GROMACS .gro file of C-alpha atoms in nm:
model
  326
    1MET     CA    1   2.467   4.486  -7.413
    2ALA     CA    2   2.598   4.131  -7.387
    3GLY     CA    3   2.730   4.192  -7.035
    4PRO     CA    4   2.398   4.278  -6.863
    5ARG     CA    5   2.219   3.985  -7.026
    6LEU     CA    6   2.481   3.745  -6.892
    7ILE     CA    7   2.450   3.885  -6.535
    8SER     CA    8   2.072   3.852  -6.549
    9CYS     CA    9   2.105   3.490  -6.649
   10VAL     CA   10   2.346   3.408  -6.364
   11LEU     CA   11   2.115   3.568  -6.106
   12ALA     CA   12   1.821   3.369  -6.232
   13LEU     CA   13   2.013   3.046  -6.192
   14ALA     CA   14   2.118   3.145  -5.837
   15THR     CA   15   1.765   3.202  -5.712
   16LEU     CA   16   1.588   2.904  -5.867
   17THR     CA   17   1.636   2.536  -5.788
   18LEU     CA   18   1.595   2.444  -6.155
   19GLY     CA   19   1.530   2.675  -6.447
   20ALA     CA   20   1.632   2.791  -6.789
   21CYS     CA   21   1.774   3.123  -6.901
   22SER     CA   22   1.725   3.265  -7.244
   23SER     CA   23   1.977   3.488  -7.404
   24ALA     CA   24   2.060   3.627  -7.739
   25LEU     CA   25   2.416   3.509  -7.684
   26PRO     CA   26   2.531   3.228  -7.912
   27SER     CA   27   2.544   2.875  -7.771
   28PRO     CA   28   2.887   2.745  -7.670
   29ASN     CA   29   3.074   2.565  -7.937
   30GLY     CA   30   3.052   2.190  -7.934
   31GLY     CA   31   2.683   2.122  -7.890
   32GLU     CA   32   2.359   2.230  -7.722
   33PRO     CA   33   2.344   2.344  -7.357
   34LYS     CA   34   2.286   2.053  -7.117
   35VAL     CA   35   2.302   1.980  -6.741
   36SER     CA   36   2.466   1.653  -6.652
   37GLY     CA   37   2.400   1.455  -6.333
   38VAL     CA   38   2.092   1.432  -6.111
   39ALA     CA   39   1.966   1.712  -5.886
   40GLY     CA   40   2.040   1.621  -5.526
   41GLY     CA   41   2.265   1.351  -5.663
   42ASN     CA   42   2.303   1.022  -5.477
   43GLY     CA   43   2.613   0.903  -5.644
   44GLY     CA   44   2.429   0.740  -5.929
   45VAL     CA   45   2.159   0.568  -5.720
   46PRO     CA   46   1.832   0.567  -5.915
   47ALA     CA   47   1.559   0.802  -5.794
   48GLY     CA   48   1.307   0.645  -5.561
   49GLY     CA   49   1.563   0.454  -5.353
   50GLY     CA   50   1.557   0.134  -5.559
   51THR     CA   51   1.847  -0.106  -5.571
   52VAL     CA   52   2.109  -0.075  -5.840
   53ALA     CA   53   2.041  -0.309  -6.129
   54GLY     CA   54   2.226  -0.634  -6.092
   55THR     CA   55   2.236  -0.636  -5.707
   56PRO     CA   56   2.058  -0.951  -5.588
   57SER     CA   57   1.818  -0.946  -5.290
   58PRO     CA   58   1.937  -1.131  -4.978
   59ALA     CA   59   1.833  -1.492  -4.982
   60ALA     CA   60   1.552  -1.588  -4.745
   61LEU     CA   61   1.658  -1.790  -4.442
   62THR     CA   62   1.550  -2.147  -4.396
   63ALA     CA   63   1.298  -2.216  -4.121
   64GLU     CA   64   1.570  -2.362  -3.896
   65ALA     CA   65   1.809  -2.073  -3.954
   66TYR     CA   66   1.528  -1.826  -3.884
   67LYS     CA   67   1.440  -2.004  -3.561
   68GLY     CA   68   1.804  -1.975  -3.460
   69GLU     CA   69   1.802  -1.598  -3.522
   70LEU     CA   70   1.490  -1.555  -3.310
   71GLN     CA   71   1.617  -1.785  -3.037
   72SER     CA   72   1.946  -1.597  -3.005
   73ARG     CA   73   1.755  -1.283  -2.902
   74HIS     CA   74   1.456  -1.438  -2.726
   75LYS     CA   75   1.605  -1.480  -2.378
   76SER     CA   76   1.754  -1.131  -2.350
   77MET     CA   77   1.422  -0.968  -2.440
   78ALA     CA   78   1.208  -1.193  -2.219
   79ASP     CA   79   1.448  -1.148  -1.927
   80ALA     CA   80   1.449  -0.769  -1.969
   81ILE     CA   81   1.068  -0.749  -1.960
   82SER     CA   82   1.048  -0.983  -1.660
   83ALA     CA   83   1.315  -0.784  -1.476
   84LEU     CA   84   1.121  -0.463  -1.537
   85ALA     CA   85   0.806  -0.621  -1.395
   86GLY     CA   86   0.995  -0.733  -1.085
   87ALA     CA   87   1.168  -0.402  -1.008
   88ARG     CA   88   1.146  -0.288  -0.647
   89GLY     CA   89   1.211   0.078  -0.582
   90VAL     CA   90   1.212   0.380  -0.811
   91LYS     CA   91   1.584   0.375  -0.891
   92ALA     CA   92   1.586   0.005  -0.982
   93LEU     CA   93   1.276   0.062  -1.196
   94ASP     CA   94   1.445   0.349  -1.381
   95GLN     CA   95   1.747   0.132  -1.462
   96ARG     CA   96   1.543  -0.166  -1.578
   97VAL     CA   97   1.321   0.038  -1.806
   98GLY     CA   98   1.638   0.162  -1.977
   99ARG     CA   99   1.779  -0.188  -2.010
  100ALA     CA  100   1.454  -0.320  -2.156
  101GLU     CA  101   1.450  -0.040  -2.412
  102GLU     CA  102   1.806  -0.126  -2.519
  103ALA     CA  103   1.731  -0.499  -2.540
  104LEU     CA  104   1.418  -0.463  -2.755
  105SER     CA  105   1.555  -0.188  -2.975
  106GLY     CA  106   1.871  -0.388  -3.046
  107ALA     CA  107   1.670  -0.701  -3.124
  108ALA     CA  108   1.440  -0.509  -3.358
  109ASP     CA  109   1.737  -0.371  -3.552
  110ALA     CA  110   1.898  -0.715  -3.580
  111LEU     CA  111   1.579  -0.890  -3.691
  112ALA     CA  112   1.496  -0.616  -3.940
  113ALA     CA  113   1.828  -0.687  -4.114
  114ILE     CA  114   1.750  -1.052  -4.193
  115THR     CA  115   1.521  -1.202  -4.456
  116PRO     CA  116   1.273  -1.446  -4.301
  117PRO     CA  117   1.115  -1.740  -4.484
  118ASP     CA  118   0.864  -1.611  -4.738
  119ALA     CA  119   0.578  -1.792  -4.564
  120VAL     CA  120   0.613  -1.580  -4.248
  121ARG     CA  121   0.724  -1.247  -4.394
  122PRO     CA  122   0.403  -1.061  -4.289
  123GLN     CA  123   0.422  -1.200  -3.933
  124HIS     CA  124   0.793  -1.119  -3.913
  125ASP     CA  125   0.738  -0.760  -4.023
  126ALA     CA  126   0.455  -0.716  -3.772
  127TYR     CA  127   0.672  -0.860  -3.495
  128VAL     CA  128   0.964  -0.627  -3.574
  129ALA     CA  129   0.724  -0.331  -3.584
  130GLY     CA  130   0.585  -0.437  -3.244
  131LEU     CA  131   0.935  -0.451  -3.100
  132ARG     CA  132   1.016  -0.106  -3.234
  133ASP     CA  133   0.691   0.046  -3.104
  134PHE     CA  134   0.737  -0.107  -2.761
  135ALA     CA  135   1.101   0.006  -2.740
  136ALA     CA  136   1.002   0.361  -2.839
  137GLU     CA  137   0.728   0.364  -2.576
  138LEU     CA  138   0.979   0.244  -2.316
  139GLY     CA  139   1.190   0.550  -2.398
  140THR     CA  140   0.894   0.775  -2.320
  141THR     CA  141   0.819   0.576  -2.005
  142ALA     CA  142   1.179   0.618  -1.884
  143GLY     CA  143   1.120   0.993  -1.875
  144LYS     CA  144   0.804   0.946  -1.670
  145VAL     CA  145   0.989   0.730  -1.417
  146GLY     CA  146   1.269   0.985  -1.393
  147ALA     CA  147   1.014   1.259  -1.326
  148ARG     CA  148   0.843   1.039  -1.061
  149ASN     CA  149   0.519   1.038  -1.257
  150LEU     CA  150   0.541   0.658  -1.253
  151CYS     CA  151   0.684   0.505  -0.937
  152THR     CA  152   0.628   0.127  -0.945
  153SER     CA  153   0.654  -0.153  -1.198
  154SER     CA  154   0.277  -0.202  -1.191
  155ALA     CA  155   0.226   0.162  -1.290
  156VAL     CA  156   0.480   0.126  -1.572
  157LEU     CA  157   0.312  -0.188  -1.707
  158ALA     CA  158  -0.030  -0.021  -1.692
  159ASP     CA  159   0.112   0.275  -1.883
  160LEU     CA  160   0.255   0.036  -2.146
  161ASP     CA  161  -0.062  -0.174  -2.168
  162ASP     CA  162  -0.152  -0.109  -2.535
  163LYS     CA  163   0.201  -0.153  -2.673
  164LEU     CA  164   0.261  -0.459  -2.457
  165ALA     CA  165  -0.062  -0.619  -2.580
  166ALA     CA  166   0.024  -0.541  -2.944
  167LEU     CA  167   0.370  -0.698  -2.907
  168ASP     CA  168   0.221  -1.005  -2.738
  169LYS     CA  169  -0.030  -1.044  -3.023
  170ALA     CA  170   0.239  -1.008  -3.291
  171GLY     CA  171   0.463  -1.261  -3.113
  172ALA     CA  172   0.179  -1.509  -3.080
  173ALA     CA  173   0.099  -1.478  -3.453
  174LEU     CA  174   0.462  -1.546  -3.550
  175GLN     CA  175   0.489  -1.834  -3.306
  176SER     CA  176   0.174  -2.001  -3.436
  177ALA     CA  177   0.289  -1.963  -3.795
  178GLY     CA  178   0.574  -2.209  -3.746
  179ASP     CA  179   0.649  -2.266  -3.379
  180TYR     CA  180   0.893  -1.975  -3.380
  181PRO     CA  181   1.025  -1.846  -3.042
  182ALA     CA  182   0.860  -1.504  -3.026
  183ASP     CA  183   0.679  -1.528  -2.690
  184VAL     CA  184   0.884  -1.260  -2.510
  185VAL     CA  185   0.591  -1.112  -2.315
  186SER     CA  186   0.565  -1.309  -1.991
  187VAL     CA  187   0.379  -1.049  -1.780
  188LYS     CA  188   0.032  -0.902  -1.779
  189ALA     CA  189  -0.039  -0.535  -1.735
  190GLY     CA  190  -0.306  -0.433  -1.490
  191LYS     CA  191  -0.539  -0.141  -1.540
  192LYS     CA  192  -0.467   0.207  -1.409
  193GLN     CA  193  -0.609   0.249  -1.059
  194THR     CA  194  -0.648   0.515  -0.792
  195ARG     CA  195  -0.654   0.326  -0.462
  196ARG     CA  196  -0.675   0.512  -0.130
  197LEU     CA  197  -0.687   0.421   0.235
  198LYS     CA  198  -0.921   0.582   0.485
  199ASN     CA  199  -0.788   0.894   0.650
  200GLY     CA  200  -0.597   0.797   0.964
  201SER     CA  201  -0.537   0.435   0.861
  202PHE     CA  202  -0.227   0.293   1.029
  203ILE     CA  203   0.011   0.109   0.799
  204LYS     CA  204   0.223   0.027   1.103
  205ARG     CA  205   0.079   0.078   1.451
  206ALA     CA  206   0.277   0.143   1.769
  207THR     CA  207   0.184   0.111   2.136
  208PHE     CA  208   0.022   0.443   2.222
  209ASN     CA  209   0.033   0.472   2.601
  210GLY     CA  210   0.209   0.809   2.636
  211ARG     CA  211   0.061   1.149   2.708
  212SER     CA  212   0.168   1.346   2.403
  213SER     CA  213  -0.007   1.391   2.070
  214LEU     CA  214   0.096   1.453   1.711
  215GLU     CA  215  -0.143   1.629   1.474
  216ILE     CA  216  -0.076   1.598   1.101
  217ASP     CA  217  -0.224   1.851   0.859
  218ASN     CA  218  -0.205   1.753   0.491
  219GLY     CA  219  -0.327   2.053   0.297
  220GLY     CA  220  -0.165   1.937  -0.027
  221THR     CA  221  -0.315   1.803  -0.347
  222ARG     CA  222  -0.202   1.442  -0.299
  223ASP     CA  223  -0.252   1.185  -0.025
  224SER     CA  224   0.038   1.121   0.209
  225VAL     CA  225   0.191   0.856   0.431
  226VAL     CA  226   0.379   0.984   0.736
  227THR     CA  227   0.641   0.757   0.891
  228ILE     CA  228   0.780   0.821   1.238
  229MET     CA  229   1.126   0.681   1.314
  230LYS     CA  230   1.281   0.637   1.659
  231GLY     CA  231   1.650   0.569   1.622
  232GLY     CA  232   1.686   0.328   1.332
  233SER     CA  233   1.345   0.165   1.380
  234LYS     CA  234   1.005   0.256   1.247
  235SER     CA  235   0.772   0.349   1.531
  236PHE     CA  236   0.451   0.396   1.335
  237SER     CA  237   0.323   0.494   0.991
  238VAL     CA  238  -0.013   0.654   0.911
  239TYR     CA  239  -0.211   0.747   0.599
  240VAL     CA  240  -0.341   1.106   0.576
  241ARG     CA  241  -0.558   1.202   0.284
  242LYS     CA  242  -0.520   1.528   0.093
  243ASN     CA  243  -0.695   1.828   0.248
  244ALA     CA  244  -0.737   1.634   0.571
  245LYS     CA  245  -0.598   1.619   0.924
  246PHE     CA  246  -0.537   1.340   1.170
  247LYS     CA  247  -0.435   1.349   1.536
  248ILE     CA  248  -0.241   1.066   1.698
  249LYS     CA  249  -0.285   1.048   2.075
  250GLY     CA  250  -0.073   0.863   2.328
  251VAL     CA  251   0.266   0.916   2.163
  252ARG     CA  252   0.540   0.789   2.393
  253ASP     CA  253   0.834   1.000   2.503
  254GLY     CA  254   1.136   1.008   2.276
  255SER     CA  255   1.310   1.185   1.991
  256TYR     CA  256   1.161   1.105   1.651
  257LYS     CA  257   1.249   1.170   1.288
  258ILE     CA  258   0.953   1.237   1.061
  259TYR     CA  259   0.944   1.120   0.698
  260PHE     CA  260   0.656   1.160   0.455
  261THR     CA  261   0.572   1.059   0.100
  262HIS     CA  262   0.304   1.209  -0.123
  263GLY     CA  263   0.148   1.042  -0.423
  264VAL     CA  264  -0.149   0.892  -0.606
  265ASP     CA  265  -0.275   0.531  -0.594
  266TRP     CA  266  -0.155   0.353  -0.281
  267ASP     CA  267  -0.032  -0.002  -0.345
  268GLY     CA  268  -0.069  -0.190  -0.018
  269LYS     CA  269   0.148  -0.476  -0.138
  270SER     CA  270   0.452  -0.263  -0.218
  271LYS     CA  271   0.356  -0.005   0.048
  272SER     CA  272   0.412   0.283  -0.188
  273PHE     CA  273   0.230   0.523  -0.418
  274THR     CA  274   0.239   0.411  -0.779
  275ARG     CA  275   0.217   0.755  -0.942
  276ASN     CA  276   0.324   1.116  -0.883
  277CYS     CA  277   0.538   1.024  -0.583
  278SER     CA  278   0.773   1.239  -0.377
  279PHE     CA  279   0.984   1.165  -0.069
  280GLU     CA  280   1.078   1.411   0.206
  281ARG     CA  281   1.171   1.442   0.573
  282PHE     CA  282   1.177   1.715   0.834
  283GLN     CA  283   1.533   1.826   0.893
  284LYS     CA  284   1.498   1.849   1.271
  285SER     CA  285   1.383   1.575   1.503
  286VAL     CA  286   1.074   1.617   1.717
  287THR     CA  287   1.106   1.545   2.090
  288PHE     CA  288   0.818   1.433   2.310
  289LYS     CA  289   0.892   1.465   2.680
  290THR     CA  290   0.677   1.423   2.989
  291THR     CA  291   0.781   1.602   3.309
  292PHE     CA  292   0.646   1.516   3.653
  293THR     CA  293   0.652   1.760   3.946
  294ALA     CA  294   0.491   1.751   4.288
  295THR     CA  295   0.186   1.930   4.156
  296GLN     CA  296   0.191   1.897   3.777
  297ILE     CA  297   0.245   1.670   3.482
  298ARG     CA  298   0.364   1.844   3.167
  299TRP     CA  299   0.410   1.702   2.820
  300HIS     CA  300   0.471   1.817   2.463
  301ASP     CA  301   0.214   1.811   2.183
  302TRP     CA  302   0.325   1.868   1.825
  303ARG     CA  303   0.148   1.975   1.509
  304ILE     CA  304   0.308   1.938   1.166
  305THR     CA  305   0.189   2.054   0.826
  306LEU     CA  306   0.287   1.870   0.509
  307HIS     CA  307   0.243   2.177   0.290
  308ALA     CA  308   0.406   2.519   0.291
  309ILE     CA  309   0.244   2.775   0.521
  310ALA     CA  310   0.321   3.134   0.613
  311GLY     CA  311   0.527   3.149   0.930
  312GLY     CA  312   0.632   2.786   0.914
  313ASN     CA  313   0.945   2.712   1.117
  314ALA     CA  314   1.034   2.357   1.015
  315ARG     CA  315   1.233   2.291   0.700
  316THR     CA  316   1.206   1.976   0.493
  317SER     CA  317   1.453   1.805   0.262
  318PRO     CA  318   1.403   1.562  -0.027
  319VAL     CA  319   1.497   1.200   0.041
  320ASP     CA  320   1.645   0.946  -0.198
  321PRO     CA  321   1.366   0.692  -0.262
  322ASP     CA  322   1.604   0.409  -0.169
  323ASP     CA  323   1.664   0.571   0.170
  324PHE     CA  324   1.298   0.620   0.251
  325PRO     CA  325   1.183   0.387   0.532
  326GLY     CA  326   0.958   0.128   0.374
   0.00000   0.00000   0.00000
């Protein structure tokens, strides 16, 4: 009967994290049953993550040494945030958001590893936390830029408003506590906006003294700007609101390429949508031609739709934002 009792004991130990087995078997010679070591052992490190007895804490830096540590990282962070704010174009914005994330995350790790003067320990910890939070938010923002949900630096800064303000506040508190260089936020974030132009507003106007017309039908869910190119030059550019149409009369003869961008919140200064932007063009050029005969004058009128329709015969292609005529 000893065999079955031993098997039962082994199974009990295999299915429980910790437990005891009772048995009528005699205890092993040499002492009472014991388990040595610590469950989930950490190589002798005491439970709770404390330091091993006898290991001294790092000495706090002097005020001058601490200033030097902050100063060595101040410029790279301030420059990264300023560069982000000055980005022009979606691709440049994407790159600079990534660089800013790297700069602030690296600085947070480095500053977290030092021991500041005791007098500013709370401000230091708050500043490091602000850097970490802002860097993490930049990582999320990078995804939004890549997906074209955010398309300009102003939209990015507005999206980062809370984290940017918190970092600015933490930096100001540390700076005032001992004139420490922690003022890395040199830009202000504006509020989220949804600006629109009137339907049919010309962003660039041409001389309209021809006979042809171009009707634009924007049946999509976002406003659009349509840009007409003749050769390598922009002929005219017009704003067409969502679910609206606009007809341009007097288009002069010529072969034109048609580009269009959709989006939300038109920034007149950068001449671009700040959010939910896309960039496309019609694959084929559109030709306007006037023909004179002895008895007639004939010309071409065109109508384009900026949304998919049944029976449509004009294909569009996406355009690299950097190649879109500004």
